[in-house]
PDB file of C-alpha atoms in Angstrom:
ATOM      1  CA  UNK A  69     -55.393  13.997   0.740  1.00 61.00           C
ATOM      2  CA  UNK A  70     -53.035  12.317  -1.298  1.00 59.00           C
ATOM      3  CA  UNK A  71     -50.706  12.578   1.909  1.00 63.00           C
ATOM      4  CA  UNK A  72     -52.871  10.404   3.709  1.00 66.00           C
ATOM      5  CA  UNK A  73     -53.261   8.046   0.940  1.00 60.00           C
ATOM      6  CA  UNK A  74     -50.427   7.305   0.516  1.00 58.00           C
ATOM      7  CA  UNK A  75     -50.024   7.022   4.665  1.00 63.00           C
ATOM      8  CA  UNK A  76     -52.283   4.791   4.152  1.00 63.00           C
ATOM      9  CA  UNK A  77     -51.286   2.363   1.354  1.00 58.00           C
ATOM     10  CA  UNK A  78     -48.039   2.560   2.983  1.00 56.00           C
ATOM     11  CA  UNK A  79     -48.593   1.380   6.325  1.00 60.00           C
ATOM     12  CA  UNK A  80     -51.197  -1.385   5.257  1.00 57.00           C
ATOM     13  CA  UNK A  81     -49.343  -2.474   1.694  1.00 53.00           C
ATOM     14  CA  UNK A  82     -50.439  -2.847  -1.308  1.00 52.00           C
ATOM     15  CA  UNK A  83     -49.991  -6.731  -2.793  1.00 51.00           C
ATOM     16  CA  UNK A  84     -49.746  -7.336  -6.517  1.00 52.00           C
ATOM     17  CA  UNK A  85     -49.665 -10.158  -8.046  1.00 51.00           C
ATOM     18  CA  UNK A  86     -47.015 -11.041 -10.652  1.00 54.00           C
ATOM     19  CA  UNK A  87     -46.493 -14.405 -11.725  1.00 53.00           C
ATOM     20  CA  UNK A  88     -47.656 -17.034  -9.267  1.00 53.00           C
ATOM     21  CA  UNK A  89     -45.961 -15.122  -6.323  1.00 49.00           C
ATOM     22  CA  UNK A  90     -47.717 -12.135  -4.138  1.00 50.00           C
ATOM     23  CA  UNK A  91     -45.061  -9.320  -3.325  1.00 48.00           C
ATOM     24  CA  UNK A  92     -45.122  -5.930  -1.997  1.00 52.00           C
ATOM     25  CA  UNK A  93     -45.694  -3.038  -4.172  1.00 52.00           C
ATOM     26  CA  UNK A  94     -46.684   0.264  -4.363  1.00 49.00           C
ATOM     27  CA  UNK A  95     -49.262   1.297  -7.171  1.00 49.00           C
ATOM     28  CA  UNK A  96     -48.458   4.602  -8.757  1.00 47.00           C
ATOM     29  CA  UNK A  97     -52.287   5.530 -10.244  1.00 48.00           C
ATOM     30  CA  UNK A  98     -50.065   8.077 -12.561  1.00 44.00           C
ATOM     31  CA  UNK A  99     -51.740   7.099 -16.511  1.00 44.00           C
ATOM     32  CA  UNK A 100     -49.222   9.303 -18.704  1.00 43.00           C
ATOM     33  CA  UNK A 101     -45.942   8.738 -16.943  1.00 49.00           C
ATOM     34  CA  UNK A 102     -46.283   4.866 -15.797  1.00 50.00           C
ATOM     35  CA  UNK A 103     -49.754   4.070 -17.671  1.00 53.00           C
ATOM     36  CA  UNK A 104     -50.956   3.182 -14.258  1.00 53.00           C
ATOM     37  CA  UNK A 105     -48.338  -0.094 -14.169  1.00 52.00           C
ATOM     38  CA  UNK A 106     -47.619  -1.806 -10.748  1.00 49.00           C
ATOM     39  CA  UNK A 107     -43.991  -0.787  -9.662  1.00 49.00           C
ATOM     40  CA  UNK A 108     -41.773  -3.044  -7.071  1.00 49.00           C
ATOM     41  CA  UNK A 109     -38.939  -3.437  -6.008  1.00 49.00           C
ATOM     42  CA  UNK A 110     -36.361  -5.465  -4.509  1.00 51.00           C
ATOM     43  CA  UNK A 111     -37.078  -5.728  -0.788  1.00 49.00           C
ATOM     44  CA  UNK A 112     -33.305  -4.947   0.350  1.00 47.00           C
ATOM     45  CA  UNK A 113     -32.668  -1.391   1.302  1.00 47.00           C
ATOM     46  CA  UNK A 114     -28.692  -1.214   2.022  1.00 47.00           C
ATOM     47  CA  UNK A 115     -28.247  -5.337   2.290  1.00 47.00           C
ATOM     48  CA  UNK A 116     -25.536  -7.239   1.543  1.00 45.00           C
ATOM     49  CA  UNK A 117     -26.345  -7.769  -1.934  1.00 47.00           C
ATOM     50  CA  UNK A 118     -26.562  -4.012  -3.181  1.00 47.00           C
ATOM     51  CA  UNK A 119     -22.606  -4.255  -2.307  1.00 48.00           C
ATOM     52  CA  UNK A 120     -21.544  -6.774  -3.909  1.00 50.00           C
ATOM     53  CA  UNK A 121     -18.704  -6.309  -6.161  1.00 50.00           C
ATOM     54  CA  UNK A 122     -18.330  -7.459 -10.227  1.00 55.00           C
ATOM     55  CA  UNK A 123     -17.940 -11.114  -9.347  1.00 56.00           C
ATOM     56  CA  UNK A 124     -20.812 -10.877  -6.995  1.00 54.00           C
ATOM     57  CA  UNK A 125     -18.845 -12.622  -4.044  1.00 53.00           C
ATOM     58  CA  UNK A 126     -17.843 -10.505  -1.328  1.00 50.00           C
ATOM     59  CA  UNK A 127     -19.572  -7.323   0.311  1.00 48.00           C
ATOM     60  CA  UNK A 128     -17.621  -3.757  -1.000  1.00 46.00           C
ATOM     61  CA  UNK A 129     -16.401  -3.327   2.369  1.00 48.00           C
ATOM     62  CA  UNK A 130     -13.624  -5.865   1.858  1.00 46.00           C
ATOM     63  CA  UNK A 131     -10.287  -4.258   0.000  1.00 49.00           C
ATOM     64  CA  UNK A 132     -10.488  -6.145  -3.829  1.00 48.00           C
ATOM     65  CA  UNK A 133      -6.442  -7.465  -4.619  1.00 54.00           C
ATOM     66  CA  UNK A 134      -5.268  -5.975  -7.891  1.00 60.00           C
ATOM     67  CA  UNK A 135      -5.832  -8.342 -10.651  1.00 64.00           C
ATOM     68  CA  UNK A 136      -2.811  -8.613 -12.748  1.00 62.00           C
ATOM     69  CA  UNK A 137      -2.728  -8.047 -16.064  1.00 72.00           C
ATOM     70  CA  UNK A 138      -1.262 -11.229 -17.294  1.00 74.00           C
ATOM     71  CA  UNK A 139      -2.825 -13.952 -14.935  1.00 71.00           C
ATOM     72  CA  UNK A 140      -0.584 -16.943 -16.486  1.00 76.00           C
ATOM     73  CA  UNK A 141       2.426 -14.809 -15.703  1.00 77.00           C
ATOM     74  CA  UNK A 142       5.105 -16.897 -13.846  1.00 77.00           C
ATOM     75  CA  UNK A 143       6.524 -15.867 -10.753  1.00 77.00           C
ATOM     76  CA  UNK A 144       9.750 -17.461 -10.282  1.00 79.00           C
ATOM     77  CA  UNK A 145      10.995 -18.860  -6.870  1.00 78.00           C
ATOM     78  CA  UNK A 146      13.931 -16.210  -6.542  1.00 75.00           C
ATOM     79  CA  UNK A 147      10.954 -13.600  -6.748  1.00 73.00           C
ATOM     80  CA  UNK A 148       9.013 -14.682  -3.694  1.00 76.00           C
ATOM     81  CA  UNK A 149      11.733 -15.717  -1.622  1.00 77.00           C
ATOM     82  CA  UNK A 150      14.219 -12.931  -2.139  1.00 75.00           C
ATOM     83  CA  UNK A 151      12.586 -10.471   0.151  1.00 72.00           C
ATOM     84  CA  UNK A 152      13.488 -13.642   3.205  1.00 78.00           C
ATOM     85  CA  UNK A 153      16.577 -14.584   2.431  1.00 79.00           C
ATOM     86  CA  UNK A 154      17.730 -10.862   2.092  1.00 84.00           C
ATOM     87  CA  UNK A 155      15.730  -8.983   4.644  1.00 90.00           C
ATOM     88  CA  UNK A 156      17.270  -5.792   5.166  1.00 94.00           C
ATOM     89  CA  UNK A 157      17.715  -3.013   2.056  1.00 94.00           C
ATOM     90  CA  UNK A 158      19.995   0.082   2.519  1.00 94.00           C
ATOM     91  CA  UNK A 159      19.083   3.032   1.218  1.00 94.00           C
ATOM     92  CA  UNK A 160      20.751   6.138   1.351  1.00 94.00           C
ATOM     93  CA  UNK A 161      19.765   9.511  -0.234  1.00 93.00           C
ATOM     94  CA  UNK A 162      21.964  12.502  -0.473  1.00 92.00           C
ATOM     95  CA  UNK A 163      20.327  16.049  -0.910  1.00 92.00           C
ATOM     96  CA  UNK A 164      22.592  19.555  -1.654  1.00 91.00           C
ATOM     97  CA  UNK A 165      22.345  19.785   2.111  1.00 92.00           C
ATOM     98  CA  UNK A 166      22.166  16.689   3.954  1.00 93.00           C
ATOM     99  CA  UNK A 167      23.352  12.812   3.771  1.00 94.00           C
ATOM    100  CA  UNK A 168      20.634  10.045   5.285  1.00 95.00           C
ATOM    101  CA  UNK A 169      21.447   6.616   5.091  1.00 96.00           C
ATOM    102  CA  UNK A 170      19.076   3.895   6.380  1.00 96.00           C
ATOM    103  CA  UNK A 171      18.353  -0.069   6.731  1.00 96.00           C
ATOM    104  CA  UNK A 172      14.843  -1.025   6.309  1.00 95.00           C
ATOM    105  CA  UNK A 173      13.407  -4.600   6.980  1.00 93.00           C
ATOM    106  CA  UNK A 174      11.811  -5.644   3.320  1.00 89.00           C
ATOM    107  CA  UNK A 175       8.871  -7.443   5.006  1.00 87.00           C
ATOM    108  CA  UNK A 176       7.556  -5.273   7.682  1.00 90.00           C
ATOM    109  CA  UNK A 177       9.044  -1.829   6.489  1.00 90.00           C
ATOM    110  CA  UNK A 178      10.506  -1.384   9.571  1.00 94.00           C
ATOM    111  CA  UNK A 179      13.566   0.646   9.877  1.00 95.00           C
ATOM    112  CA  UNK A 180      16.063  -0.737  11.775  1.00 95.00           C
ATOM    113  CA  UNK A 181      18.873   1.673  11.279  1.00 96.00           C
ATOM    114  CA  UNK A 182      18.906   5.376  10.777  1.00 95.00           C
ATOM    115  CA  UNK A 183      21.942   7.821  10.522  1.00 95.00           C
ATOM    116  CA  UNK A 184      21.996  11.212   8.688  1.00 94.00           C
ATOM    117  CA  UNK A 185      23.667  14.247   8.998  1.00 94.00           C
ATOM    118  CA  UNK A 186      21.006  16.762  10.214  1.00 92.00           C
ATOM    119  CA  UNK A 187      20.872  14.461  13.215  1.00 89.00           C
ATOM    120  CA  UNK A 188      22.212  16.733  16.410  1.00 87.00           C
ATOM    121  CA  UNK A 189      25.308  14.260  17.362  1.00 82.00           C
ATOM    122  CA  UNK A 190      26.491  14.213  13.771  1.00 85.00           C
ATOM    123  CA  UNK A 191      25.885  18.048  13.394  1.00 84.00           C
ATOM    124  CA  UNK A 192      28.431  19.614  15.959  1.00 84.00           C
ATOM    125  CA  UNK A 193      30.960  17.280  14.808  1.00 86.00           C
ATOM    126  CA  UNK A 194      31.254  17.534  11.223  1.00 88.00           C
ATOM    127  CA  UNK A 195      32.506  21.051   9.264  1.00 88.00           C
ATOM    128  CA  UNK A 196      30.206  20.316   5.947  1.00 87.00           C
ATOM    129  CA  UNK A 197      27.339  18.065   5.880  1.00 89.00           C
ATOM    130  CA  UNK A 198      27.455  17.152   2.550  1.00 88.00           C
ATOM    131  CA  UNK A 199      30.804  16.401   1.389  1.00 91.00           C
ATOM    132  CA  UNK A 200      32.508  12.992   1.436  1.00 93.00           C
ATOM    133  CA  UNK A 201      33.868  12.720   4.643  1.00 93.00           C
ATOM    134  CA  UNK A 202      30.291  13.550   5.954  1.00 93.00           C
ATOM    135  CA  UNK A 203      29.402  10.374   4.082  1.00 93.00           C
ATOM    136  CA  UNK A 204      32.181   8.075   5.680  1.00 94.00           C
ATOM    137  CA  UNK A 205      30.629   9.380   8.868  1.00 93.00           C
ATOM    138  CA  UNK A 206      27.344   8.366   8.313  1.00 94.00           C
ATOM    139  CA  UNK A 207      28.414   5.062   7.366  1.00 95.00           C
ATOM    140  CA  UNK A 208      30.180   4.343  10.159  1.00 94.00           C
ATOM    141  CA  UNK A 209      27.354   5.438  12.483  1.00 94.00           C
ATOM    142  CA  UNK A 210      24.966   3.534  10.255  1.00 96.00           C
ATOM    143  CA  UNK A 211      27.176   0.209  10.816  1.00 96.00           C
ATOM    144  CA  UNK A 212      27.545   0.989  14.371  1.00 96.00           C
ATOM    145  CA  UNK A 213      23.531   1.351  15.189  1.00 95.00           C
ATOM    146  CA  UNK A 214      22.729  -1.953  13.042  1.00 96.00           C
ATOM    147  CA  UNK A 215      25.263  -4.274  14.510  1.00 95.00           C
ATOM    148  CA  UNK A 216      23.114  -3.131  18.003  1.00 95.00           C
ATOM    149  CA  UNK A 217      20.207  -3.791  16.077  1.00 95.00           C
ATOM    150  CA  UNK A 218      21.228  -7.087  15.261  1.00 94.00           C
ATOM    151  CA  UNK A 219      21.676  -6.820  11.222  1.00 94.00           C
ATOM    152  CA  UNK A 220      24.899  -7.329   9.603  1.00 94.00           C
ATOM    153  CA  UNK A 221      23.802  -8.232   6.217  1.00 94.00           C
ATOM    154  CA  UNK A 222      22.016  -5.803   3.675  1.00 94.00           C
ATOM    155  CA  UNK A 223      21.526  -5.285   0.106  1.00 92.00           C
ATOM    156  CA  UNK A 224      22.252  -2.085  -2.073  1.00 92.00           C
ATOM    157  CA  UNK A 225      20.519  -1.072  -5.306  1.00 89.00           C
ATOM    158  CA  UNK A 226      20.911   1.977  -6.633  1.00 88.00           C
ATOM    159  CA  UNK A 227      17.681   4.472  -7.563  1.00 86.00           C
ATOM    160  CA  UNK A 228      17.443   5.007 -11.387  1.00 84.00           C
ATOM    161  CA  UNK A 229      18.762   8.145 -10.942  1.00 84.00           C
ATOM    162  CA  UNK A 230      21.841   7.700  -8.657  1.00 84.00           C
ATOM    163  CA  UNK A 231      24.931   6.329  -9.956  1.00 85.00           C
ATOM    164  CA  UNK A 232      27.454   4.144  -7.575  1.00 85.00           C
ATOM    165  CA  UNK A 233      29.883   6.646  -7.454  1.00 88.00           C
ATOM    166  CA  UNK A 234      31.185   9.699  -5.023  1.00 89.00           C
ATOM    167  CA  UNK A 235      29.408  10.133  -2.083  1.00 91.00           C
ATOM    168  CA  UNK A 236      26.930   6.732  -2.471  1.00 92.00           C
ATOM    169  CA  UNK A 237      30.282   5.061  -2.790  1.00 92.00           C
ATOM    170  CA  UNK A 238      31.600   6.400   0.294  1.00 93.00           C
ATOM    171  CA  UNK A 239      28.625   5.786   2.160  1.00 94.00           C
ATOM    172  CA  UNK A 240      28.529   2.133   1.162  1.00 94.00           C
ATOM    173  CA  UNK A 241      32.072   1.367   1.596  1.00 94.00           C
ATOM    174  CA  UNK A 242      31.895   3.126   5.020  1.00 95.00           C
ATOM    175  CA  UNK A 243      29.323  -0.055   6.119  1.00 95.00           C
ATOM    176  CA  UNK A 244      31.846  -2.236   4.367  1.00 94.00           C
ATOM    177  CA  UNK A 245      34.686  -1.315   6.503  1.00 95.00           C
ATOM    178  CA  UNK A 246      32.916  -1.444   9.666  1.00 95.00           C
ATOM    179  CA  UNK A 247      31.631  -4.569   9.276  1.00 93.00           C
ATOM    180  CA  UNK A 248      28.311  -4.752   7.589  1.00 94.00           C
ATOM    181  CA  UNK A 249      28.075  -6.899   4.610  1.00 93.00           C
ATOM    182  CA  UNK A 250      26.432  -4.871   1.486  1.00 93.00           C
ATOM    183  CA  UNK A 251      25.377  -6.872  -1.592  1.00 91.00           C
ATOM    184  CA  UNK A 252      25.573  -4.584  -4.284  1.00 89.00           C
ATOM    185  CA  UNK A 253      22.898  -4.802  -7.290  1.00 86.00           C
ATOM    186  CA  UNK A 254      23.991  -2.826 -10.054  1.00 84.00           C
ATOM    187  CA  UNK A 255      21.470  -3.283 -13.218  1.00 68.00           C
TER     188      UNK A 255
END
């Protein structure tokens, strides 16, 4: 019975009248939990406005930017054009093992330029992978693929970690000699 009551009440509507304006309700005739109050609510069921985010103006669907911490914060002209005038970034990383040295384009994260010495021509050639003259052969190879590539310019700063010495050195100055110029950013 109360199946088909509420059927019923559902497919016809129930009006109530709040205010001056007549809108769609559903009576609950429940005394102790409601005291047998008129209940509505909003007509949208998974509209546009039950997304909207904290400033109320644009669905959740669309990706929010991060809001920075200090709004007024000045960002200075070097800052947003540096990644254009100086496009490509080495970056080389030497494990107990192996020696990978790459040039990435800042802007699309592209790499250009990839030589290491797990790759299989560098492999049959060299007698240790991971000493210095394994490094001067990845920097020549490195130079070699980016001046096909088109890139003879790059810029070098070291990880936190890493100090410009040894086998980063020998890497670097490897691209030096064979023609790639390497702007070095030491902090």
């Amino acid at each position: 019975m109360l199946k088909q009551a509420l059927g019923n009440a559902w497919n016809k509507g129930v009006y109530g009248h709040i205010g001056e304006k007549l809108r769609s309700c559903f009576y609950v005739p429940a005394i102790g939990i409601h005291n047998g109050q008129v209940h509505s609510a909003p007509r949208s069921f998974f509209g546009v406005e039950d997304f909207l985010d904290d400033n109320n103006s644009r669905p959740y669907t669309y990706k929010k930017e991060k809001k920075s911490k200090n709004p007024q914060k000045h960002v200075s002209f070097k800052q947003r054009t540096e990644a254009y005038m100086e496009p490509f970034t080495l970056d080389v990383l030497i494990s107990k093992r192996f020696v990978t040295a790459s040039l990435t384009h800042r802007v699309t994260s592209r790499q250009v330029a990839v030589a290491g010495t797990n790759s299989k021509d560098i492999k049959a050639v060299l007698r240790s992978r991971s000493d210095i003259p394994a490094c001067l052969a990845v920097g020549s190879i490195l130079a070699e693929r980016a001046r096909e590539a088109d890139v003879y310019t790059a810029s070098y700063t070291p990880r936190d970690r890493d100090k410009f010495e040894g086998k980063i050195r020998a890497v670097v100055q490897s691209l030096i000699d064979n023609g790639i110029d390497v702007k070095i950013y030491l902090d």
